[in-house]
GROMACS .gro file of C-alpha atoms in nm:
model
  486
    1MET     CA    1   0.000   0.000   0.000
    2ILE     CA    2   0.132   0.345  -0.098
    3GLU     CA    3   0.032   0.654   0.102
    4PHE     CA    4   0.125   0.994  -0.038
    5PHE     CA    5  -0.015   1.333  -0.131
    6LEU     CA    6  -0.119   1.421  -0.486
    7ASN     CA    7  -0.172   1.790  -0.553
    8GLY     CA    8  -0.241   1.850  -0.186
    9GLN     CA    9  -0.478   1.556  -0.139
   10ARG     CA   10  -0.388   1.245   0.059
   11ARG     CA   11  -0.408   0.924  -0.143
   12ARG     CA   12  -0.376   0.559  -0.048
   13LEU     CA   13  -0.373   0.271  -0.295
   14ALA     CA   14  -0.202  -0.057  -0.379
   15ALA     CA   15   0.026  -0.121  -0.675
   16ALA     CA   16   0.243  -0.401  -0.812
   17PRO     CA   17   0.617  -0.363  -0.738
   18ASP     CA   18   0.698  -0.278  -1.101
   19THR     CA   19   0.435  -0.005  -1.138
   20SER     CA   20   0.562   0.338  -1.244
   21ILE     CA   21   0.431   0.674  -1.127
   22LEU     CA   22   0.304   0.735  -1.480
   23GLU     CA   23   0.101   0.414  -1.479
   24LEU     CA   24  -0.044   0.508  -1.142
   25LEU     CA   25  -0.139   0.857  -1.262
   26ARG     CA   26  -0.296   0.757  -1.592
   27GLY     CA   27  -0.455   0.443  -1.446
   28PRO     CA   28  -0.621   0.430  -1.104
   29LEU     CA   29  -0.565   0.801  -1.028
   30ALA     CA   30  -0.719   0.910  -1.362
   31GLN     CA   31  -0.483   1.208  -1.397
   32HIS     CA   32  -0.425   1.226  -1.772
   33GLY     CA   33  -0.236   1.554  -1.801
   34THR     CA   34   0.096   1.374  -1.761
   35LYS     CA   35   0.186   1.213  -2.094
   36GLU     CA   36   0.392   0.915  -2.206
   37GLY     CA   37   0.627   0.998  -2.491
   38CYS     CA   38   0.946   0.796  -2.513
   39ALA     CA   39   0.895   0.582  -2.199
   40SER     CA   40   1.269   0.601  -2.139
   41GLY     CA   41   1.327   0.930  -1.957
   42ASP     CA   42   1.444   1.122  -2.265
   43CYS     CA   43   1.159   1.343  -2.385
   44GLY     CA   44   1.024   1.494  -2.063
   45ALA     CA   45   0.654   1.469  -2.156
   46CYS     CA   46   0.595   1.278  -1.832
   47THR     CA   47   0.775   1.530  -1.608
   48VAL     CA   48   0.621   1.577  -1.264
   49ALA     CA   49   0.751   1.738  -0.945
   50ILE     CA   50   0.799   1.575  -0.608
   51ALA     CA   51   0.897   1.686  -0.259
   52ARG     CA   52   1.009   1.445   0.012
   53PRO     CA   53   1.057   1.532   0.379
   54ASP     CA   54   1.380   1.331   0.394
   55ASP     CA   55   1.534   1.581   0.150
   56GLY     CA   56   1.529   1.841   0.427
   57ALA     CA   57   1.327   2.144   0.322
   58MET     CA   58   1.024   2.056   0.112
   59ALA     CA   59   1.188   2.156  -0.215
   60TYR     CA   60   1.029   2.038  -0.539
   61HIS     CA   61   1.242   1.847  -0.788
   62THR     CA   62   1.144   1.719  -1.129
   63LEU     CA   63   1.152   1.356  -1.233
   64ASN     CA   64   1.041   1.135  -1.522
   65ALA     CA   65   0.722   0.963  -1.413
   66CYS     CA   66   0.760   0.694  -1.680
   67ILE     CA   67   1.069   0.540  -1.515
   68THR     CA   68   1.014   0.615  -1.145
   69PRO     CA   69   0.872   0.337  -0.923
   70ALA     CA   70   0.529   0.428  -0.788
   71HIS     CA   71   0.622   0.292  -0.445
   72GLN     CA   72   0.883   0.567  -0.408
   73LEU     CA   73   0.592   0.808  -0.366
   74GLN     CA   74   0.544   0.679  -0.013
   75GLY     CA   75   0.527   0.975   0.225
   76ALA     CA   76   0.597   1.229  -0.051
   77HIS     CA   77   0.401   1.508  -0.218
   78LEU     CA   78   0.353   1.461  -0.592
   79VAL     CA   79   0.256   1.761  -0.805
   80THR     CA   80   0.123   1.728  -1.158
   81VAL     CA   81  -0.001   1.983  -1.410
   82GLU     CA   82  -0.355   1.943  -1.275
   83GLY     CA   83  -0.246   2.076  -0.936
   84LEU     CA   84  -0.100   2.417  -1.027
   85ALA     CA   85  -0.390   2.653  -1.094
   86ARG     CA   86  -0.621   2.813  -0.837
   87GLY     CA   87  -0.957   2.772  -1.003
   88ASP     CA   88  -0.942   2.967  -1.329
   89ALA     CA   89  -0.631   3.158  -1.221
   90LEU     CA   90  -0.326   3.005  -1.383
   91HIS     CA   91   0.009   2.945  -1.215
   92PRO     CA   92   0.287   3.172  -1.354
   93ALA     CA   93   0.437   2.872  -1.537
   94GLN     CA   94   0.108   2.817  -1.718
   95ALA     CA   95   0.028   3.183  -1.773
   96SER     CA   96   0.370   3.249  -1.922
   97MET     CA   97   0.341   2.960  -2.166
   98VAL     CA   98   0.006   3.101  -2.282
   99ALA     CA   99   0.131   3.459  -2.311
  100CYS     CA  100   0.448   3.359  -2.498
  101HIS     CA  101   0.274   3.110  -2.730
  102GLY     CA  102   0.493   2.830  -2.593
  103SER     CA  103   0.265   2.548  -2.706
  104GLN     CA  104   0.130   2.414  -3.034
  105CYS     CA  105   0.018   2.050  -3.035
  106GLY     CA  106   0.044   2.057  -2.655
  107PHE     CA  107   0.160   1.700  -2.602
  108CYS     CA  108   0.488   1.801  -2.442
  109THR     CA  109   0.345   2.110  -2.272
  110PRO     CA  110   0.246   1.956  -1.935
  111GLY     CA  111   0.602   1.831  -1.882
  112ILE     CA  112   0.748   2.169  -1.978
  113VAL     CA  113   0.507   2.346  -1.742
  114MET     CA  114   0.618   2.118  -1.458
  115SER     CA  115   0.985   2.197  -1.526
  116LEU     CA  116   0.894   2.567  -1.517
  117PHE     CA  117   0.699   2.512  -1.194
  118ALA     CA  118   1.008   2.365  -1.028
  119LEU     CA  119   1.214   2.658  -1.160
  120HIS     CA  120   0.958   2.905  -1.023
  121GLU     CA  121   0.980   2.737  -0.682
  122GLN     CA  122   1.360   2.765  -0.692
  123GLN     CA  123   1.334   3.132  -0.788
  124ARG     CA  124   1.097   3.188  -0.499
  125ALA     CA  125   1.345   3.032  -0.257
  126LEU     CA  126   1.650   3.208  -0.407
  127PRO     CA  127   1.519   3.523  -0.577
  128ARG     CA  128   1.866   3.669  -0.629
  129GLN     CA  129   1.997   3.365  -0.818
  130GLU     CA  130   2.049   3.469  -1.179
  131LEU     CA  131   1.855   3.283  -1.446
  132ASP     CA  132   2.142   3.269  -1.694
  133ASP     CA  133   2.172   3.053  -2.007
  134HIS     CA  134   2.341   2.766  -1.822
  135ARG     CA  135   2.071   2.741  -1.559
  136LEU     CA  136   1.784   2.775  -1.804
  137GLU     CA  137   1.941   2.510  -2.024
  138ALA     CA  138   1.970   2.276  -1.726
  139VAL     CA  139   1.605   2.330  -1.633
  140LEU     CA  140   1.470   2.269  -1.985
  141GLY     CA  141   1.736   2.029  -2.115
  142GLY     CA  142   1.518   1.727  -2.042
  143ASN     CA  143   1.207   1.854  -2.221
  144LEU     CA  144   1.184   1.803  -2.596
  145CYS     CA  145   0.939   1.992  -2.819
  146ARG     CA  146   0.903   1.901  -3.184
  147CYS     CA  147   0.671   2.174  -3.309
  148THR     CA  148   0.687   2.496  -3.109
  149GLY     CA  149   1.055   2.576  -3.112
  150TYR     CA  150   1.236   2.663  -2.795
  151ARG     CA  151   1.250   3.043  -2.815
  152PRO     CA  152   0.892   3.101  -2.691
  153ILE     CA  153   0.945   2.841  -2.419
  154ARG     CA  154   1.261   3.019  -2.306
  155ASP     CA  155   1.069   3.348  -2.318
  156ALA     CA  156   0.803   3.193  -2.097
  157ALA     CA  157   1.065   3.083  -1.845
  158ARG     CA  158   1.219   3.429  -1.829
  159SER     CA  159   0.885   3.608  -1.795
  160MET     CA  160   0.731   3.407  -1.510
  161GLY     CA  161   0.827   3.681  -1.265
  162GLU     CA  162   0.610   3.927  -1.456
  163ARG     CA  163   0.292   3.724  -1.398
  164THR     CA  164   0.055   3.731  -1.103
  165ASP     CA  165   0.204   3.500  -0.843
  166THR     CA  166  -0.089   3.261  -0.828
  167ARG     CA  167  -0.029   2.956  -0.614
  168PRO     CA  168  -0.247   2.647  -0.570
  169PRO     CA  169  -0.443   2.617  -0.245
  170TRP     CA  170  -0.212   2.356  -0.098
  171ALA     CA  171   0.089   2.587  -0.142
  172GLU     CA  172  -0.082   2.860   0.061
  173ASP     CA  173  -0.168   2.629   0.351
  174PRO     CA  174   0.095   2.686   0.625
  175ALA     CA  175   0.009   2.354   0.789
  176PHE     CA  176   0.044   2.143   0.476
  177GLU     CA  177   0.419   2.077   0.500
  178GLN     CA  178   0.381   1.941   0.853
  179VAL     CA  179   0.092   1.720   0.742
  180VAL     CA  180   0.321   1.567   0.479
  181ARG     CA  181   0.601   1.525   0.732
  182ASP     CA  182   0.364   1.346   0.969
  183LEU     CA  183   0.315   1.078   0.704
  184PHE     CA  184   0.689   1.017   0.691
  185PRO     CA  185   0.896   0.801   0.727
  186THR     CA  186   0.803   0.511   0.511
  187VAL     CA  187   0.717   0.198   0.701
  188ALA     CA  188   0.982  -0.063   0.613
  189GLY     CA  189   0.926  -0.433   0.596
  190GLU     CA  190   0.810  -0.722   0.383
  191ASP     CA  191   0.550  -0.545   0.172
  192GLN     CA  192   0.294  -0.797   0.052
  193THR     CA  193   0.315  -0.651  -0.297
  194GLY     CA  194   0.682  -0.753  -0.326
  195TYR     CA  195   0.825  -0.402  -0.291
  196LEU     CA  196   1.079  -0.431  -0.010
  197THR     CA  197   1.216  -0.131   0.181
  198PRO     CA  198   1.504  -0.207   0.422
  199THR     CA  199   1.635   0.091   0.620
  200THR     CA  200   1.980  -0.029   0.730
  201LEU     CA  201   2.265  -0.206   0.553
  202ALA     CA  202   2.218  -0.513   0.774
  203GLU     CA  203   1.849  -0.526   0.680
  204LEU     CA  204   1.941  -0.487   0.314
  205ILE     CA  205   2.182  -0.781   0.319
  206ALA     CA  206   1.928  -0.997   0.502
  207THR     CA  207   1.655  -0.899   0.256
  208MET     CA  208   1.879  -0.984  -0.039
  209GLN     CA  209   1.942  -1.328   0.112
  210ARG     CA  210   1.571  -1.393   0.160
  211HIS     CA  211   1.488  -1.267  -0.189
  212PRO     CA  212   1.782  -1.349  -0.417
  213GLU     CA  213   1.560  -1.301  -0.723
  214ALA     CA  214   1.466  -0.943  -0.632
  215ARG     CA  215   1.605  -0.654  -0.832
  216LEU     CA  216   1.783  -0.369  -0.654
  217VAL     CA  217   1.657  -0.020  -0.733
  218ALA     CA  218   1.760   0.330  -0.630
  219GLY     CA  219   1.701   0.595  -0.897
  220ALA     CA  220   1.558   0.343  -1.148
  221THR     CA  221   1.678   0.557  -1.441
  222ASP     CA  222   1.830   0.251  -1.608
  223LEU     CA  223   1.660  -0.046  -1.442
  224TRP     CA  224   1.307   0.069  -1.525
  225LEU     CA  225   1.391   0.065  -1.896
  226GLU     CA  226   1.375  -0.313  -1.872
  227ILE     CA  227   1.006  -0.267  -1.798
  228THR     CA  228   0.924   0.008  -2.046
  229GLN     CA  229   1.146  -0.105  -2.334
  230ARG     CA  230   1.188  -0.480  -2.287
  231LEU     CA  231   0.848  -0.542  -2.122
  232ALA     CA  232   1.008  -0.727  -1.831
  233ARG     CA  233   0.811  -0.785  -1.512
  234PHE     CA  234   0.953  -0.770  -1.158
  235ASP     CA  235   0.782  -0.979  -0.893
  236ALA     CA  236   1.010  -0.845  -0.619
  237VAL     CA  237   1.205  -0.521  -0.588
  238ILE     CA  238   1.440  -0.408  -0.309
  239ASP     CA  239   1.450  -0.029  -0.271
  240LEU     CA  240   1.788   0.112  -0.162
  241ARG     CA  241   1.679   0.471  -0.111
  242GLN     CA  242   1.596   0.431   0.256
  243VAL     CA  243   1.911   0.242   0.356
  244GLU     CA  244   2.079   0.492   0.586
  245GLU     CA  245   2.437   0.386   0.513
  246LEU     CA  246   2.383   0.419   0.137
  247ARG     CA  247   2.237   0.771   0.157
  248ARG     CA  248   2.516   0.966   0.326
  249ILE     CA  249   2.843   1.132   0.234
  250GLU     CA  250   3.107   1.075   0.500
  251GLU     CA  251   3.420   1.288   0.510
  252VAL     CA  252   3.737   1.126   0.644
  253ALA     CA  253   4.093   1.251   0.671
  254ASP     CA  254   4.201   1.149   0.321
  255GLY     CA  255   3.878   1.184   0.124
  256TRP     CA  256   3.507   1.107   0.113
  257TRP     CA  257   3.294   0.794   0.120
  258VAL     CA  258   2.992   0.857  -0.101
  259GLY     CA  259   2.695   0.629  -0.041
  260ALA     CA  260   2.590   0.426  -0.342
  261ALA     CA  261   2.233   0.564  -0.329
  262VAL     CA  262   2.341   0.931  -0.321
  263THR     CA  263   2.198   1.108  -0.627
  264TYR     CA  264   2.399   1.320  -0.866
  265ARG     CA  265   2.211   1.627  -0.743
  266GLU     CA  266   2.321   1.551  -0.388
  267TRP     CA  267   2.677   1.469  -0.492
  268GLU     CA  268   2.727   1.777  -0.707
  269PRO     CA  269   2.826   2.029  -0.433
  270LEU     CA  270   3.119   1.808  -0.326
  271LEU     CA  271   3.236   1.773  -0.685
  272LYS     CA  272   3.204   2.145  -0.757
  273THR     CA  273   3.431   2.222  -0.465
  274HIS     CA  274   3.700   1.959  -0.518
  275TYR     CA  275   3.660   1.814  -0.871
  276PRO     CA  276   3.518   2.092  -1.094
  277ALA     CA  277   3.578   1.911  -1.424
  278PHE     CA  278   3.393   1.609  -1.289
  279ALA     CA  279   3.112   1.833  -1.164
  280HIS     CA  280   3.064   1.983  -1.507
  281LEU     CA  281   3.039   1.639  -1.661
  282LEU     CA  282   2.715   1.602  -1.465
  283THR     CA  283   2.561   1.877  -1.680
  284ARG     CA  284   2.587   1.634  -1.971
  285LEU     CA  285   2.494   1.322  -1.775
  286GLY     CA  286   2.126   1.305  -1.854
  287SER     CA  287   1.869   1.576  -1.792
  288GLU     CA  288   1.794   1.750  -1.464
  289GLN     CA  289   1.508   1.503  -1.419
  290ILE     CA  290   1.758   1.219  -1.445
  291ARG     CA  291   2.023   1.382  -1.223
  292ASN     CA  292   1.761   1.433  -0.954
  293ARG     CA  293   1.718   1.056  -0.943
  294ALA     CA  294   2.023   0.872  -1.078
  295THR     CA  295   2.292   0.745  -0.839
  296VAL     CA  296   2.665   0.695  -0.874
  297GLY     CA  297   2.633   0.342  -0.735
  298GLY     CA  298   2.386   0.255  -1.007
  299ASN     CA  299   2.610   0.396  -1.280
  300ILE     CA  300   2.894   0.172  -1.157
  301ALA     CA  301   2.691  -0.142  -1.084
  302ASN     CA  302   2.530  -0.118  -1.428
  303ALA     CA  303   2.878  -0.197  -1.566
  304SER     CA  304   2.807  -0.037  -1.901
  305PRO     CA  305   3.118   0.022  -2.114
  306ILE     CA  306   2.979   0.369  -2.192
  307GLY     CA  307   2.884   0.473  -1.839
  308ASP     CA  308   2.995   0.832  -1.782
  309THR     CA  309   3.131   0.826  -1.427
  310PRO     CA  310   3.355   0.512  -1.417
  311PRO     CA  311   3.636   0.649  -1.642
  312VAL     CA  312   3.657   0.965  -1.432
  313LEU     CA  313   3.653   0.768  -1.108
  314LEU     CA  314   3.929   0.546  -1.243
  315THR     CA  315   4.154   0.848  -1.291
  316LEU     CA  316   4.081   0.949  -0.930
  317ASP     CA  317   4.194   0.608  -0.797
  318ALA     CA  318   3.849   0.547  -0.649
  319THR     CA  319   3.778   0.252  -0.419
  320LEU     CA  320   3.454   0.058  -0.375
  321ARG     CA  321   3.309  -0.068  -0.049
  322LEU     CA  322   3.112  -0.387  -0.111
  323ALA     CA  323   2.871  -0.535   0.143
  324GLY     CA  324   2.739  -0.889   0.155
  325PRO     CA  325   2.655  -1.183   0.379
  326HIS     CA  326   3.024  -1.233   0.460
  327GLY     CA  327   3.081  -0.875   0.566
  328ILE     CA  328   3.241  -0.565   0.418
  329ARG     CA  329   3.531  -0.558   0.173
  330GLU     CA  330   3.703  -0.287  -0.026
  331ILE     CA  331   3.850  -0.315  -0.373
  332PRO     CA  332   3.999  -0.067  -0.621
  333LEU     CA  333   3.745   0.039  -0.881
  334GLU     CA  334   3.976  -0.083  -1.158
  335SER     CA  335   3.937  -0.440  -1.020
  336PHE     CA  336   3.556  -0.422  -1.028
  337PHE     CA  337   3.487  -0.448  -1.402
  338LEU     CA  338   3.568  -0.797  -1.534
  339ASP     CA  339   3.401  -0.818  -1.876
  340TYR     CA  340   3.096  -0.683  -2.054
  341LYS     CA  341   2.829  -0.641  -1.784
  342GLN     CA  342   3.031  -0.864  -1.551
  343THR     CA  343   3.163  -0.738  -1.218
  344ALA     CA  344   3.348  -0.856  -0.910
  345LEU     CA  345   3.029  -0.859  -0.702
  346ALA     CA  346   2.987  -1.194  -0.528
  347PRO     CA  347   2.639  -1.348  -0.484
  348GLY     CA  348   2.444  -1.148  -0.230
  349GLU     CA  349   2.677  -0.847  -0.248
  350CYS     CA  350   2.601  -0.487  -0.338
  351ILE     CA  351   2.796  -0.163  -0.370
  352ALA     CA  352   2.767   0.027  -0.041
  353ALA     CA  353   2.989   0.330  -0.105
  354ILE     CA  354   3.254   0.482  -0.331
  355PHE     CA  355   3.569   0.642  -0.191
  356LEU     CA  356   3.708   0.957  -0.352
  357PRO     CA  357   4.061   1.044  -0.238
  358ARG     CA  358   4.115   1.406  -0.142
  359PRO     CA  359   4.285   1.581  -0.436
  360GLY     CA  360   4.646   1.677  -0.378
  361ASP     CA  361   4.805   2.009  -0.458
  362GLY     CA  362   4.879   2.075  -0.822
  363TYR     CA  363   4.654   1.806  -0.969
  364GLU     CA  364   4.454   1.888  -1.279
  365GLN     CA  365   4.184   1.703  -1.464
  366ARG     CA  366   4.019   1.706  -1.805
  367VAL     CA  367   3.702   1.518  -1.901
  368TRP     CA  368   3.569   1.513  -2.255
  369LYS     CA  369   3.252   1.338  -2.363
  370LEU     CA  370   3.155   1.276  -2.726
  371SER     CA  371   2.793   1.197  -2.805
  372LYS     CA  372   2.544   1.240  -3.088
  373ARG     CA  373   2.346   1.497  -2.889
  374ARG     CA  374   2.513   1.745  -2.662
  375GLU     CA  375   2.231   1.728  -2.407
  376ASP     CA  376   2.082   1.423  -2.240
  377ASP     CA  377   2.263   1.158  -2.441
  378ILE     CA  378   2.468   0.845  -2.385
  379SER     CA  379   2.841   0.862  -2.456
  380THR     CA  380   2.989   0.739  -2.778
  381LEU     CA  381   3.328   0.791  -2.620
  382LEU     CA  382   3.449   0.951  -2.297
  383GLY     CA  383   3.809   1.032  -2.212
  384ALA     CA  384   3.931   1.128  -1.865
  385PHE     CA  385   4.281   1.258  -1.792
  386ARG     CA  386   4.444   1.351  -1.461
  387TRP     CA  387   4.800   1.456  -1.380
  388ARG     CA  388   5.022   1.710  -1.213
  389LEU     CA  389   5.310   1.907  -1.359
  390GLN     CA  390   5.637   1.903  -1.167
  391ASP     CA  391   5.943   2.084  -1.302
  392GLY     CA  392   5.795   2.077  -1.651
  393THR     CA  393   5.722   1.702  -1.654
  394LEU     CA  394   5.402   1.501  -1.615
  395ARG     CA  395   5.364   1.310  -1.290
  396ASP     CA  396   5.102   1.074  -1.147
  397VAL     CA  397   4.941   1.042  -1.490
  398ARG     CA  398   4.602   0.873  -1.511
  399VAL     CA  399   4.424   0.807  -1.842
  400ALA     CA  400   4.091   0.625  -1.873
  401TYR     CA  401   3.834   0.575  -2.147
  402GLY     CA  402   3.477   0.464  -2.173
  403GLY     CA  403   3.336   0.331  -2.499
  404MET     CA  404   3.666   0.184  -2.617
  405ALA     CA  405   3.629  -0.172  -2.487
  406ALA     CA  406   3.387  -0.408  -2.315
  407ILE     CA  407   3.457  -0.229  -1.988
  408PRO     CA  408   3.561   0.120  -1.881
  409LEU     CA  409   3.935   0.100  -1.821
  410ARG     CA  410   4.258   0.277  -1.744
  411VAL     CA  411   4.511   0.269  -2.027
  412THR     CA  412   4.831   0.206  -1.834
  413ALA     CA  413   5.045   0.194  -2.150
  414VAL     CA  414   4.949   0.554  -2.229
  415GLU     CA  415   5.018   0.652  -1.870
  416ALA     CA  416   5.363   0.494  -1.886
  417ALA     CA  417   5.441   0.672  -2.213
  418LEU     CA  418   5.374   1.009  -2.048
  419GLU     CA  419   5.492   0.957  -1.691
  420GLY     CA  420   5.799   1.169  -1.619
  421LYS     CA  421   5.797   1.319  -1.969
  422ALA     CA  422   5.759   1.675  -2.089
  423PRO     CA  423   5.413   1.738  -2.241
  424ASP     CA  424   5.552   1.783  -2.591
  425GLU     CA  425   5.472   1.643  -2.934
  426GLU     CA  426   5.723   1.359  -2.903
  427SER     CA  427   5.581   1.233  -2.573
  428PHE     CA  428   5.221   1.254  -2.690
  429GLY     CA  429   5.313   1.087  -3.018
  430ALA     CA  430   5.442   0.793  -2.814
  431ALA     CA  431   5.121   0.803  -2.610
  432ARG     CA  432   4.904   0.782  -2.922
  433ARG     CA  433   5.104   0.485  -3.048
  434ALA     CA  434   5.062   0.316  -2.710
  435LEU     CA  435   4.687   0.380  -2.727
  436HIS     CA  436   4.666   0.229  -3.075
  437GLN     CA  437   4.859  -0.082  -2.965
  438SER     CA  438   4.666  -0.125  -2.640
  439LEU     CA  439   4.303  -0.099  -2.750
  440THR     CA  440   4.087  -0.232  -3.028
  441PRO     CA  441   3.768  -0.028  -2.998
  442MET     CA  442   3.422  -0.174  -3.042
  443SER     CA  443   3.178  -0.082  -3.318
  444ASP     CA  444   2.810  -0.021  -3.252
  445ALA     CA  445   2.525   0.207  -3.356
  446ARG     CA  446   2.689   0.509  -3.194
  447GLY     CA  447   3.026   0.485  -3.364
  448SER     CA  448   3.252   0.258  -3.565
  449ARG     CA  449   3.582   0.113  -3.446
  450ASP     CA  450   3.776   0.350  -3.671
  451TYR     CA  451   3.583   0.654  -3.550
  452ARG     CA  452   3.642   0.569  -3.187
  453ALA     CA  453   4.013   0.502  -3.242
  454THR     CA  454   4.054   0.835  -3.420
  455ALA     CA  455   3.848   1.025  -3.164
  456ALA     CA  456   4.036   0.874  -2.870
  457ALA     CA  457   4.370   0.975  -3.024
  458ASN     CA  458   4.230   1.322  -3.095
  459LEU     CA  459   4.141   1.364  -2.728
  460LEU     CA  460   4.503   1.296  -2.640
  461GLU     CA  461   4.605   1.565  -2.888
  462ARG     CA  462   4.347   1.802  -2.743
  463TRP     CA  463   4.499   1.739  -2.400
  464ARG     CA  464   4.846   1.821  -2.538
  465LEU     CA  465   4.724   2.142  -2.697
  466THR     CA  466   4.550   2.239  -2.376
  467LEU     CA  467   4.876   2.197  -2.187
  468ALA     CA  468   5.072   2.384  -2.452
  469HIS     CA  469   4.847   2.689  -2.421
  470ALA     CA  470   4.789   2.677  -2.044
  471ASP     CA  471   4.899   2.955  -1.813
  472LEU     CA  472   5.109   2.740  -1.583
  473GLU     CA  473   5.099   3.004  -1.310
  474GLU     CA  474   4.721   2.977  -1.296
  475PRO     CA  475   4.625   2.613  -1.369
  476THR     CA  476   4.265   2.568  -1.475
  477GLN     CA  477   4.018   2.282  -1.462
  478GLU     CA  478   3.882   2.273  -1.815
  479VAL     CA  479   3.540   2.120  -1.828
  480THR     CA  480   3.361   1.898  -2.076
  481LEU     CA  481   3.303   2.033  -2.424
  482ASP     CA  482   2.982   2.229  -2.458
  483ALA     CA  483   2.841   2.525  -2.644
  484TYR     CA  484   2.984   2.767  -2.391
  485ALA     CA  485   3.339   2.629  -2.392
  486ASP     CA  486   3.609   2.885  -2.469
   0.00000   0.00000   0.00000
């Protein structure tokens, strides 16, 4: 049984463990404003907003209803396009779309309005935060529109502050937030529907032993595609989002342990402070709807050769903490990936946390992602490079690629070719030869073997040129390629 609030009204109903929020809305809840477009979290037509008391302040974040488990609504407040207006008075997100002619066929409009609603809530909380191109792009990057064109939608976003600040009745009720909090936390246990919600790591391991067939889910941004795209059915699901040990970031003397169920949105402040190039990669790792949900543990456990975070983590010498029936063990990330979709996880084990070493003085990093779309797309190829310059030579060189083999991997031959060398044409020429001899790239729908080999070598050359033109007195952390790159 799921208990939650929908547009200010308390709801209680049962659902199978593999039911999505979208199915719940368009089925038993009969709320048809939220649309299904791609059913894979790409188009944004199904965008809704949610606030959970365990996030701290009741801040509203967008998500893709098509790939979010309905059971994760427990104790939360879900807002859909039907819940924004006050009678005939439109919310500023709606009024602006009307005034700026931001809709034609209207299919994608509810999702766009919900992204604008979340933006309006953020603006209300932080009115001095500038709505620049980067921020607006992040807000709307997960909403596709085939017929209107994006200029009027952008105009609508920028003009919301000019509209009457109409809020729905639930938003004006000062007691509503406490009512939602009183419904929290979720009651854990052996849900009769097969949706299992352990709250501690020990409970998680025990639950996995009792239900070895159950699928583990946190953000569901990849797992739920098995349901929507492959028509799989899950009789049992174990939710990781309430496991306390998996939801925290713990700082220690030499770095940070990041819980496997920490979302990219929650992880981003740490990265911005200490790993800015890595932080900027997140702007190209799915849409804001995805980053609000997806977890670093899921990106690693998925073991995709084109996952975005593993190559970067490999250059940072990351370590994994694995938990299972025989206790806790730690292994270097580079020992985790064995073959295509095969990992070092033993039966009954899961990823509990990822360790990021504290960056030393003088270290720099570059991360470049190549994909068919700049926004919200899977990598064709990703290169990550980390080093420090000492007396004009490269030291502690780390080079890793995704999309070049069956697994994301460090290329130690390239590292050896550059270690202790000056960053000149001769050294990088040797590095490119080492790359060519070490890897035979794969071919797939995103890129041929020859394209990937050429692109990977070109990223090495880009790195060399970056070093050649760098102001060594003021080292910079260049970020991933995007439209605003210098």
